[in-house]
């Protein structure tokens, strides 16, 4: 009896092995040819669309070992396992915080032991990228600069949350410089003044690293007109440092003492053209919108969902923050003029406050206003500053969206055009008491702090909505390329020819068209996604820009 059981078990195991062999043979049918096609696509698309060279820096913050056959294996696996893309989401993040917690609570973290490595080049790599990885969501852009794109990272069937040319928007000097070049280009095209005004998204700024701007600034600084203005209105300028300087660092309000130091540094303009510190002097907004006698600013989160073509979304919910000190335009306290989380933390520390902003349970509700902008609309309506009960939809959102669109258009020629790339930004806006709006700066990798329970919940939802956008475009592209691969494969089989013999100009055109991000194949965003589309180059004419830019202004 026992012997019969053993024979039965062995028979079942043999049948299972045969079934598994047959199943694998069927699933991976034409594997060699599909492998060739995918290898060709990764090479062609990377060479055609991805311009930046790989940076072979020793610094690897994610401790992942580059593997030069990774894309070959990963894309092949996904081709034969569509659920990995069409149903699931495989991701990872090295930095702690709300975003990583949101990713881990909602999706598959395929490198759960990942952590952010400090600058220690002696530490050996501890991880490899899993073949299932679809949406890497790192804090630093290591998968661009440390890895060979198209081979070791950023495969055809992946979408990355970083852009190598993001600095053209996030560096203050670049933002100002590109604004001026953009306005100059519009003037050269004969665009009228109304269009110029609508395309101007930052306050008057002098680029002190540019000789002519620098001379004009110091001529004005030494004029009687300027002296009269500061006596009557208080500070007229703030200075900012370009490059990767954010969170309040490098910002100075030009009080008398700061003005004197600046004049000494530049020898009252005699050193213009010699100093390359990437410093900018920006007009100070002396009549800001106030809440409870404190200056407030608001932050709009937005994503560049693709750069091939350019597609951008802005988030409906907004972070509104107030300065920690009451506003007084003649105050010498920086804390009254700059509403920045880092400055708030520094001020609290200096005051010996018990409030620890690094404590997840700290009550910071007085420093951040968990408003929807609807509350701001109601407040302005009560104060009699607006009469339109749909002011948000008719004025604020269109103005904010148009400014972000113009900021993107000012750098569109400098952006790497590749549909594998995306970026998460935040634009900081200030509103004056007469309801004029200006962009103060744009940040990438904006902070998503646990300032209040409501804010943590909002940032979690925002992360999920960003992933929804990335998934939608990746899934659409996956289905388009699956059709192309099957078509090429059928042509190779039917004509009994090699891959390079069946790639015609017509097929190349189809590949390029399929590589453009768009929502098709029945794919759409979730109904509760709070991001609104603000720009899509797939659309015709002014619809690209939600009709927020007139034809005469293009």
Coordinates of C-alpha atoms in Angstrom, one line a residue:
X1 CA 0.0 0.0 0.0
X2 CA 2.8 2.4 1.0
X3 CA 4.6 1.7 -2.3
X4 CA 1.5 2.5 -4.3
X5 CA 1.2 5.9 -2.6
X6 CA 4.8 6.6 -3.4
X7 CA 4.2 5.7 -7.1
X8 CA 1.1 7.9 -7.2
X9 CA 3.0 10.9 -5.7
X10 CA 5.8 10.4 -8.2
X11 CA 3.3 10.2 -11.1
X12 CA 1.6 13.4 -10.0
X13 CA 5.0 15.2 -9.7
X14 CA 6.0 14.0 -13.1
X15 CA 2.8 15.3 -14.6
X16 CA 3.2 18.7 -12.9
X17 CA 6.8 19.0 -14.2
X18 CA 5.6 18.1 -17.8
X19 CA 2.7 20.6 -17.4
X20 CA 5.1 23.4 -16.2
X21 CA 7.5 22.7 -19.1
X22 CA 4.7 22.9 -21.6
X23 CA 3.3 26.1 -20.0
X24 CA 6.7 27.8 -20.0
X25 CA 7.3 26.8 -23.6
X26 CA 3.9 28.3 -24.6
X27 CA 4.3 31.4 -22.5
X28 CA 7.8 32.2 -23.8
X29 CA 7.0 31.3 -27.4
X30 CA 9.3 33.1 -29.8
X31 CA 11.4 34.3 -26.9
X32 CA 14.6 34.7 -28.8
X33 CA 13.0 36.9 -31.5
X34 CA 11.1 39.0 -28.9
X35 CA 14.4 39.5 -27.0
X36 CA 16.0 40.8 -30.2
X37 CA 13.2 43.2 -30.9
X38 CA 13.2 44.6 -27.3
X39 CA 17.0 45.0 -27.4
X40 CA 16.7 46.9 -30.6
X41 CA 13.9 49.1 -29.3
X42 CA 15.8 50.0 -26.1
X43 CA 18.9 50.9 -28.1
X44 CA 17.1 52.8 -30.9
X45 CA 14.9 54.8 -28.5
X46 CA 17.7 55.7 -26.1
X47 CA 20.0 56.8 -28.9
X48 CA 17.2 58.8 -30.5
X49 CA 15.6 60.5 -27.4
X50 CA 18.0 60.3 -24.5
X51 CA 20.8 62.8 -25.0
X52 CA 22.6 63.2 -21.6
X53 CA 25.7 61.0 -21.1
X54 CA 26.0 58.7 -18.2
X55 CA 27.9 60.1 -15.2
X56 CA 30.1 57.4 -13.8
X57 CA 30.3 58.9 -10.3
X58 CA 31.5 56.7 -7.5
X59 CA 28.6 58.0 -5.4
X60 CA 25.7 55.6 -5.4
X61 CA 23.1 56.7 -2.9
X62 CA 20.8 53.8 -3.5
X63 CA 23.4 51.0 -3.2
X64 CA 22.2 49.3 -6.4
X65 CA 24.6 47.5 -8.6
X66 CA 24.2 48.4 -12.3
X67 CA 23.7 45.3 -14.5
X68 CA 24.1 45.9 -18.2
X69 CA 21.7 43.2 -19.3
X70 CA 19.0 44.4 -16.9
X71 CA 16.7 46.1 -19.4
X72 CA 17.0 43.0 -21.7
X73 CA 15.7 40.8 -18.9
X74 CA 13.2 43.2 -17.3
X75 CA 11.4 44.1 -20.6
X76 CA 11.3 40.5 -21.7
X77 CA 9.8 39.4 -18.4
X78 CA 7.1 42.1 -18.6
X79 CA 6.3 41.3 -22.2
X80 CA 5.3 37.8 -21.2
X81 CA 3.8 38.8 -17.8
X82 CA 1.5 41.8 -18.6
X83 CA -0.1 41.8 -15.1
X84 CA 3.2 43.2 -13.8
X85 CA 2.4 46.5 -15.6
X86 CA -1.4 46.3 -16.3
X87 CA -2.5 45.3 -12.8
X88 CA 0.3 45.8 -10.3
X89 CA 2.8 48.5 -9.4
X90 CA 6.4 47.7 -8.5
X91 CA 8.4 50.5 -7.0
X92 CA 10.9 51.5 -4.4
X93 CA 12.2 54.7 -2.6
X94 CA 15.4 55.2 -0.6
X95 CA 14.4 58.3 1.4
X96 CA 12.2 58.1 4.5
X97 CA 9.0 60.1 4.8
X98 CA 5.4 60.4 3.7
X99 CA 6.0 59.4 0.1
X100 CA 7.8 56.2 0.9
X101 CA 5.1 55.3 3.4
X102 CA 2.4 56.0 0.8
X103 CA 4.2 53.8 -1.7
X104 CA 4.6 50.9 0.7
X105 CA 1.0 51.1 1.9
X106 CA -0.5 51.0 -1.6
X107 CA 2.0 49.2 -3.9
X108 CA 4.7 46.5 -4.1
X109 CA 8.0 47.8 -2.6
X110 CA 10.3 45.5 -4.5
X111 CA 13.5 46.6 -2.6
X112 CA 12.1 47.0 1.0
X113 CA 15.6 47.0 2.6
X114 CA 16.5 50.1 0.6
X115 CA 17.7 53.1 2.5
X116 CA 19.5 56.4 1.6
X117 CA 23.2 56.0 1.9
X118 CA 25.2 59.0 3.0
X119 CA 28.4 59.9 1.1
X120 CA 30.5 56.9 1.8
X121 CA 32.0 55.7 -1.4
X122 CA 33.6 52.7 0.3
X123 CA 30.2 51.0 0.9
X124 CA 29.6 48.2 -1.6
X125 CA 26.3 47.8 -3.5
X126 CA 23.7 45.8 -1.6
X127 CA 20.9 45.5 -4.1
X128 CA 20.0 44.8 -7.8
X129 CA 17.0 46.1 -9.6
X130 CA 14.2 43.5 -9.7
X131 CA 12.9 42.6 -13.2
X132 CA 9.3 43.5 -12.1
X133 CA 10.2 47.1 -11.3
X134 CA 7.9 49.5 -13.2
X135 CA 7.9 52.8 -11.4
X136 CA 11.1 53.6 -9.6
X137 CA 10.4 56.6 -7.4
X138 CA 13.7 57.7 -5.9
X139 CA 14.5 60.9 -4.1
X140 CA 17.8 61.4 -5.9
X141 CA 18.2 60.8 -9.6
X142 CA 20.8 58.0 -9.4
X143 CA 19.1 55.9 -12.0
X144 CA 20.0 58.6 -14.6
X145 CA 23.5 59.5 -13.5
X146 CA 24.9 56.2 -12.2
X147 CA 23.4 53.8 -14.7
X148 CA 23.6 53.2 -18.5
X149 CA 20.1 54.3 -19.6
X150 CA 18.4 51.7 -21.8
X151 CA 20.6 48.9 -20.6
X152 CA 21.0 49.1 -16.8
X153 CA 18.0 51.4 -16.0
X154 CA 15.1 53.3 -17.5
X155 CA 14.0 50.4 -19.7
X156 CA 11.2 50.6 -22.3
X157 CA 8.6 49.3 -19.9
X158 CA 9.4 51.7 -17.0
X159 CA 8.6 55.2 -16.0
X160 CA 11.0 57.2 -13.9
X161 CA 10.2 60.2 -11.6
X162 CA 13.2 62.3 -12.5
X163 CA 14.4 64.5 -15.4
X164 CA 18.1 65.2 -16.0
X165 CA 17.4 68.7 -17.2
X166 CA 15.1 69.7 -14.2
X167 CA 17.6 72.3 -13.1
X168 CA 16.5 74.6 -15.9
X169 CA 13.4 75.3 -13.8
X170 CA 14.5 74.6 -10.3
X171 CA 17.8 76.7 -10.2
X172 CA 16.8 80.3 -9.4
X173 CA 19.4 81.7 -11.8
X174 CA 18.1 79.5 -14.6
X175 CA 14.5 80.3 -13.9
X176 CA 15.2 84.0 -14.1
X177 CA 17.5 83.7 -17.1
X178 CA 15.0 81.6 -19.0
X179 CA 12.2 84.0 -18.2
X180 CA 14.1 86.9 -19.8
X181 CA 15.2 85.0 -22.8
X182 CA 11.6 83.8 -23.3
X183 CA 10.2 87.3 -23.1
X184 CA 12.8 88.6 -25.5
X185 CA 12.0 85.8 -28.0
X186 CA 8.3 86.8 -27.8
X187 CA 9.2 90.5 -28.5
X188 CA 11.3 89.5 -31.4
X189 CA 8.3 87.6 -32.9
X190 CA 6.2 90.8 -32.6
X191 CA 3.9 89.6 -29.9
X192 CA 1.8 92.4 -28.3
X193 CA 2.2 93.8 -24.8
X194 CA -0.9 91.9 -23.4
X195 CA 0.8 88.6 -24.4
X196 CA 4.1 89.8 -22.8
X197 CA 2.3 90.7 -19.6
X198 CA 0.5 87.3 -19.5
X199 CA 3.8 85.5 -20.2
X200 CA 5.7 87.2 -17.3
X201 CA 5.5 84.9 -14.3
X202 CA 8.2 86.3 -11.9
X203 CA 8.7 89.8 -10.4
X204 CA 11.2 92.2 -11.8
X205 CA 14.6 90.5 -11.4
X206 CA 18.2 91.6 -12.0
X207 CA 20.8 88.8 -12.8
X208 CA 23.9 90.0 -11.0
X209 CA 26.0 87.4 -12.8
X210 CA 25.0 89.2 -16.1
X211 CA 27.1 92.4 -16.6
X212 CA 24.4 94.7 -18.0
X213 CA 21.7 93.6 -15.5
X214 CA 24.2 94.0 -12.7
X215 CA 25.2 97.6 -13.7
X216 CA 21.5 98.6 -14.1
X217 CA 20.8 97.3 -10.6
X218 CA 23.6 99.1 -8.9
X219 CA 22.8 102.3 -10.8
X220 CA 19.3 102.1 -9.4
X221 CA 20.5 101.1 -6.0
X222 CA 22.6 104.3 -5.8
X223 CA 19.8 106.5 -7.1
X224 CA 17.7 109.0 -5.2
X225 CA 14.6 107.3 -6.5
X226 CA 15.6 104.1 -4.7
X227 CA 16.4 105.9 -1.4
X228 CA 13.0 107.6 -1.5
X229 CA 11.3 104.3 -2.1
X230 CA 12.9 102.5 0.8
X231 CA 12.1 105.4 3.1
X232 CA 8.5 105.3 2.1
X233 CA 7.8 101.6 1.4
X234 CA 10.6 99.6 3.1
X235 CA 12.8 96.9 1.5
X236 CA 12.6 96.9 -2.3
X237 CA 14.6 93.7 -3.1
X238 CA 15.6 90.3 -1.9
X239 CA 18.7 88.5 -3.2
X240 CA 18.7 84.7 -3.9
X241 CA 21.5 82.3 -4.8
X242 CA 21.0 80.1 -7.8
X243 CA 22.0 76.4 -8.2
X244 CA 20.6 73.8 -5.7
X245 CA 19.8 76.2 -2.9
X246 CA 16.3 75.9 -1.4
X247 CA 14.4 75.9 1.9
X248 CA 15.3 79.5 2.8
X249 CA 19.1 79.2 2.4
X250 CA 20.7 82.0 0.4
X251 CA 17.7 84.4 0.7
X252 CA 18.5 87.9 2.0
X253 CA 16.2 90.8 2.4
X254 CA 18.0 94.0 1.4
X255 CA 17.8 95.9 4.7
X256 CA 20.3 98.7 5.1
X257 CA 23.1 96.5 6.5
X258 CA 22.6 93.8 3.8
X259 CA 22.5 96.5 1.1
X260 CA 25.8 97.9 2.3
X261 CA 27.5 94.5 2.3
X262 CA 26.3 93.9 -1.2
X263 CA 27.6 97.2 -2.4
X264 CA 30.9 96.5 -0.9
X265 CA 31.1 93.0 -2.5
X266 CA 30.4 94.5 -6.0
X267 CA 32.2 97.7 -5.4
X268 CA 29.0 99.6 -6.2
X269 CA 28.8 97.9 -9.6
X270 CA 32.5 98.1 -10.6
X271 CA 32.8 94.3 -10.2
X272 CA 29.9 93.6 -12.5
X273 CA 30.9 91.0 -15.0
X274 CA 33.6 89.7 -12.7
X275 CA 31.6 88.1 -10.0
X276 CA 30.1 84.7 -11.1
X277 CA 28.2 83.9 -7.9
X278 CA 24.9 83.3 -9.7
X279 CA 23.2 85.8 -7.4
X280 CA 19.9 87.4 -8.4
X281 CA 18.2 90.5 -7.0
X282 CA 14.4 90.2 -7.2
X283 CA 11.8 92.9 -6.5
X284 CA 10.4 92.5 -3.1
X285 CA 6.6 92.3 -2.9
X286 CA 5.8 94.9 -0.2
X287 CA 2.0 94.6 -0.3
X288 CA 1.4 90.8 0.3
X289 CA -1.9 89.2 1.1
X290 CA -2.1 88.9 4.9
X291 CA -4.0 86.5 7.2
X292 CA -4.3 87.5 10.8
X293 CA -1.6 90.1 10.1
X294 CA 0.9 87.6 8.9
X295 CA 2.2 87.3 5.3
X296 CA 1.1 84.2 3.5
X297 CA 2.3 82.3 0.4
X298 CA 0.8 79.3 -1.3
X299 CA 2.4 76.3 -3.0
X300 CA 1.1 74.6 -6.1
X301 CA 2.3 71.0 -6.6
X302 CA 2.6 69.9 -10.2
X303 CA 4.1 67.1 -12.2
X304 CA 5.7 67.1 -15.6
X305 CA 4.1 63.7 -16.5
X306 CA 6.0 63.4 -19.7
X307 CA 8.4 65.3 -22.0
X308 CA 7.6 63.4 -25.2
X309 CA 5.4 65.2 -25.7
X310 CA 5.2 67.7 -22.8
X311 CA 2.3 66.8 -20.6
X312 CA 1.8 68.6 -17.2
X313 CA -0.7 68.3 -14.3
X314 CA -1.3 70.6 -11.3
X315 CA -2.7 69.4 -8.0
X316 CA -6.1 70.8 -6.8
X317 CA -5.1 71.1 -3.1
X318 CA -2.7 73.7 -2.0
X319 CA -0.2 74.2 0.9
X320 CA -0.8 77.7 2.4
X321 CA 1.9 78.7 4.9
X322 CA 2.4 81.9 6.9
X323 CA 5.4 83.7 8.1
X324 CA 6.2 83.1 11.8
X325 CA 6.5 86.8 12.6
X326 CA 3.7 89.5 12.1
X327 CA 4.2 91.4 8.9
X328 CA 5.7 94.9 8.9
X329 CA 7.2 96.2 5.7
X330 CA 9.8 98.1 7.8
X331 CA 10.6 95.2 10.1
X332 CA 14.3 94.1 10.1
X333 CA 13.2 90.6 11.0
X334 CA 13.7 88.1 8.1
X335 CA 11.0 86.0 9.7
X336 CA 8.3 88.6 8.9
X337 CA 9.2 88.6 5.2
X338 CA 10.2 85.0 4.3
X339 CA 7.6 82.3 4.9
X340 CA 9.8 79.2 4.7
X341 CA 9.6 76.0 6.8
X342 CA 13.4 76.0 7.3
X343 CA 13.4 79.5 8.6
X344 CA 10.4 78.7 10.9
X345 CA 12.4 75.8 12.3
X346 CA 15.5 77.9 12.9
X347 CA 13.4 80.7 14.6
X348 CA 11.7 78.2 16.9
X349 CA 15.0 76.8 17.9
X350 CA 16.5 80.2 18.6
X351 CA 13.4 81.1 20.7
X352 CA 13.8 77.9 22.7
X353 CA 10.3 76.7 21.6
X354 CA 9.1 73.3 22.7
X355 CA 7.7 72.8 19.2
X356 CA 9.8 70.3 17.4
X357 CA 9.0 70.4 13.7
X358 CA 10.9 67.1 13.1
X359 CA 8.6 65.4 15.5
X360 CA 5.8 63.6 13.6
X361 CA 3.3 64.3 16.4
X362 CA 4.1 68.0 16.8
X363 CA 1.2 70.4 16.5
X364 CA 2.1 72.8 13.8
X365 CA -1.4 73.8 12.8
X366 CA -0.7 77.5 13.5
X367 CA 2.2 77.6 11.0
X368 CA 0.4 75.8 8.1
X369 CA -3.1 76.6 7.0
X370 CA -4.9 73.4 5.9
X371 CA -7.1 75.3 3.5
X372 CA -8.6 74.4 0.3
X373 CA -8.4 77.5 -1.8
X374 CA -12.2 77.6 -1.6
X375 CA -11.7 79.1 1.9
X376 CA -9.4 81.8 0.5
X377 CA -12.2 82.6 -2.0
X378 CA -14.8 82.8 0.7
X379 CA -12.5 85.0 2.8
X380 CA -11.9 87.4 -0.1
X381 CA -15.6 87.5 -0.9
X382 CA -16.4 88.4 2.8
X383 CA -13.8 91.1 2.7
X384 CA -15.4 92.6 -0.5
X385 CA -12.2 92.1 -2.5
X386 CA -13.9 89.8 -5.0
X387 CA -17.5 89.6 -6.3
X388 CA -17.3 86.5 -8.4
X389 CA -18.3 83.4 -6.4
X390 CA -16.4 81.3 -9.0
X391 CA -13.3 83.4 -8.7
X392 CA -11.1 80.3 -8.2
X393 CA -12.3 78.7 -11.5
X394 CA -12.5 82.0 -13.4
X395 CA -9.3 83.7 -12.2
X396 CA -7.0 82.0 -9.7
X397 CA -6.6 78.6 -11.3
X398 CA -6.3 79.9 -14.9
X399 CA -3.7 82.4 -13.8
X400 CA -1.7 79.9 -11.9
X401 CA -1.9 77.3 -14.7
X402 CA -1.0 79.9 -17.3
X403 CA 2.1 80.9 -15.3
X404 CA 3.3 77.3 -15.0
X405 CA 2.6 76.7 -18.7
X406 CA 4.8 79.8 -19.6
X407 CA 7.5 78.6 -17.2
X408 CA 7.5 75.2 -19.0
X409 CA 7.5 76.9 -22.5
X410 CA 10.5 79.1 -21.4
X411 CA 12.6 75.9 -21.2
X412 CA 11.0 73.6 -23.7
X413 CA 14.1 73.7 -25.9
X414 CA 16.3 72.6 -23.0
X415 CA 14.3 69.6 -21.7
X416 CA 15.3 66.1 -22.5
X417 CA 12.4 64.7 -24.7
X418 CA 11.9 61.2 -23.5
X419 CA 8.6 59.5 -22.5
X420 CA 10.4 57.5 -19.8
X421 CA 11.0 60.7 -17.8
X422 CA 8.9 62.7 -15.4
X423 CA 9.4 65.2 -12.5
X424 CA 7.6 66.3 -9.4
X425 CA 7.7 70.1 -8.8
X426 CA 6.2 72.7 -6.6
X427 CA 5.8 76.4 -7.6
X428 CA 5.7 78.9 -4.7
X429 CA 3.3 81.8 -5.4
X430 CA 2.7 85.1 -3.6
X431 CA -0.5 87.1 -3.9
X432 CA -0.6 90.9 -3.3
X433 CA -3.4 92.7 -1.5
X434 CA -4.7 93.8 -4.9
X435 CA -4.8 90.1 -6.0
X436 CA -1.9 90.1 -8.4
X437 CA 0.0 86.8 -8.5
X438 CA 3.7 86.0 -8.9
X439 CA 5.8 82.9 -9.0
X440 CA 8.6 83.3 -6.5
X441 CA 10.5 80.0 -7.2
X442 CA 10.1 76.4 -8.4
X443 CA 11.4 73.5 -6.5
X444 CA 11.9 69.9 -7.5
X445 CA 11.5 67.1 -4.9
X446 CA 9.4 69.4 -2.8
X447 CA 9.0 68.6 0.9
X448 CA 6.0 66.6 1.9
X449 CA 6.1 67.0 5.7
X450 CA 3.7 65.6 8.3
X451 CA 2.8 69.1 9.4
X452 CA -0.7 68.1 10.5
X453 CA -2.8 64.9 10.2
X454 CA -4.8 66.4 7.4
X455 CA -1.6 67.4 5.6
X456 CA -0.2 63.9 5.9
X457 CA -3.4 62.4 4.5
X458 CA -3.3 64.9 1.6
X459 CA 0.3 64.2 0.8
X460 CA -0.5 60.4 0.8
X461 CA -3.4 60.9 -1.6
X462 CA -1.2 63.2 -3.8
X463 CA 1.5 60.5 -4.0
X464 CA -1.2 57.9 -5.0
X465 CA -2.5 60.3 -7.6
X466 CA 1.0 60.8 -9.1
X467 CA 1.5 57.0 -9.3
X468 CA -1.9 56.8 -11.0
X469 CA -0.7 59.3 -13.7
X470 CA 2.5 57.4 -14.2
X471 CA 0.8 54.1 -14.4
X472 CA -1.8 55.3 -16.9
X473 CA 0.8 56.6 -19.4
X474 CA 3.1 53.5 -18.9
X475 CA 0.2 51.1 -19.5
X476 CA -1.0 52.9 -22.6
X477 CA 2.6 52.8 -24.0
X478 CA 3.0 49.1 -23.1
X479 CA -0.1 48.1 -25.1
X480 CA 1.0 50.2 -28.1
X481 CA 4.4 48.5 -28.1
X482 CA 3.0 45.1 -27.6
X483 CA 1.1 45.5 -30.8
X484 CA 4.2 46.7 -32.6
X485 CA 6.4 43.8 -31.3
X486 CA 3.8 41.2 -32.4
X487 CA 3.5 42.9 -35.8
X488 CA 7.3 42.8 -36.3
X489 CA 7.5 39.2 -35.0
X490 CA 4.8 38.1 -37.5
X491 CA 6.6 39.9 -40.3
X492 CA 9.9 38.1 -39.4
X493 CA 8.1 34.7 -39.3
X494 CA 6.1 35.2 -42.5
X495 CA 8.9 36.6 -44.6
X496 CA 11.6 34.4 -42.9
X497 CA 13.9 37.4 -42.6
X498 CA 16.1 38.8 -39.8
X499 CA 15.1 41.7 -37.7
X500 CA 17.2 44.3 -39.4
X501 CA 15.7 43.3 -42.7
X502 CA 12.1 43.9 -41.7
X503 CA 12.6 47.3 -39.9
X504 CA 11.3 49.7 -42.6
X505 CA 10.9 53.5 -42.5
X506 CA 7.2 53.0 -42.0
X507 CA 7.8 50.8 -38.9
X508 CA 10.3 53.3 -37.6
X509 CA 7.6 56.0 -37.8
X510 CA 5.2 53.6 -36.0
X511 CA 7.8 53.1 -33.2
X512 CA 8.3 56.9 -32.8
X513 CA 4.6 57.5 -32.7
X514 CA 4.0 54.7 -30.1
X515 CA 6.8 56.2 -28.0
X516 CA 4.9 59.4 -27.6
X517 CA 3.0 59.5 -24.3
X518 CA -0.7 59.6 -24.6
X519 CA -3.7 58.1 -22.9
X520 CA -5.3 55.6 -25.3
X521 CA -6.0 51.9 -25.5
X522 CA -9.0 52.5 -23.1
X523 CA -6.7 53.7 -20.3
X524 CA -7.6 56.8 -18.2
X525 CA -7.0 58.3 -14.8
X526 CA -9.0 57.3 -11.8
X527 CA -12.2 59.4 -11.3
X528 CA -11.0 60.6 -7.9
X529 CA -7.5 61.8 -9.1
X530 CA -7.1 65.4 -7.9
X531 CA -4.5 66.4 -10.5
X532 CA -5.9 68.6 -13.3
X533 CA -4.4 68.6 -16.8
X534 CA -2.8 72.0 -17.6
X535 CA -0.8 71.2 -20.7
X536 CA -0.7 68.4 -23.3
X537 CA 1.2 68.8 -26.6
X538 CA -0.9 66.0 -28.1
X539 CA -3.8 68.4 -28.4
X540 CA -4.3 70.8 -31.4
X541 CA -3.7 74.6 -31.4
X542 CA -4.4 76.5 -28.1
X543 CA -6.1 73.4 -26.6
X544 CA -2.5 72.3 -25.8
X545 CA -2.6 75.0 -23.1
X546 CA -6.3 74.7 -22.1
X547 CA -7.0 77.8 -24.2
X548 CA -5.1 79.8 -21.6
X549 CA -2.7 81.2 -24.3
X550 CA -4.3 83.0 -27.2
X551 CA -3.2 82.1 -30.8
X552 CA -1.8 85.6 -31.3
X553 CA 0.6 85.0 -28.3
X554 CA 2.1 81.8 -29.7

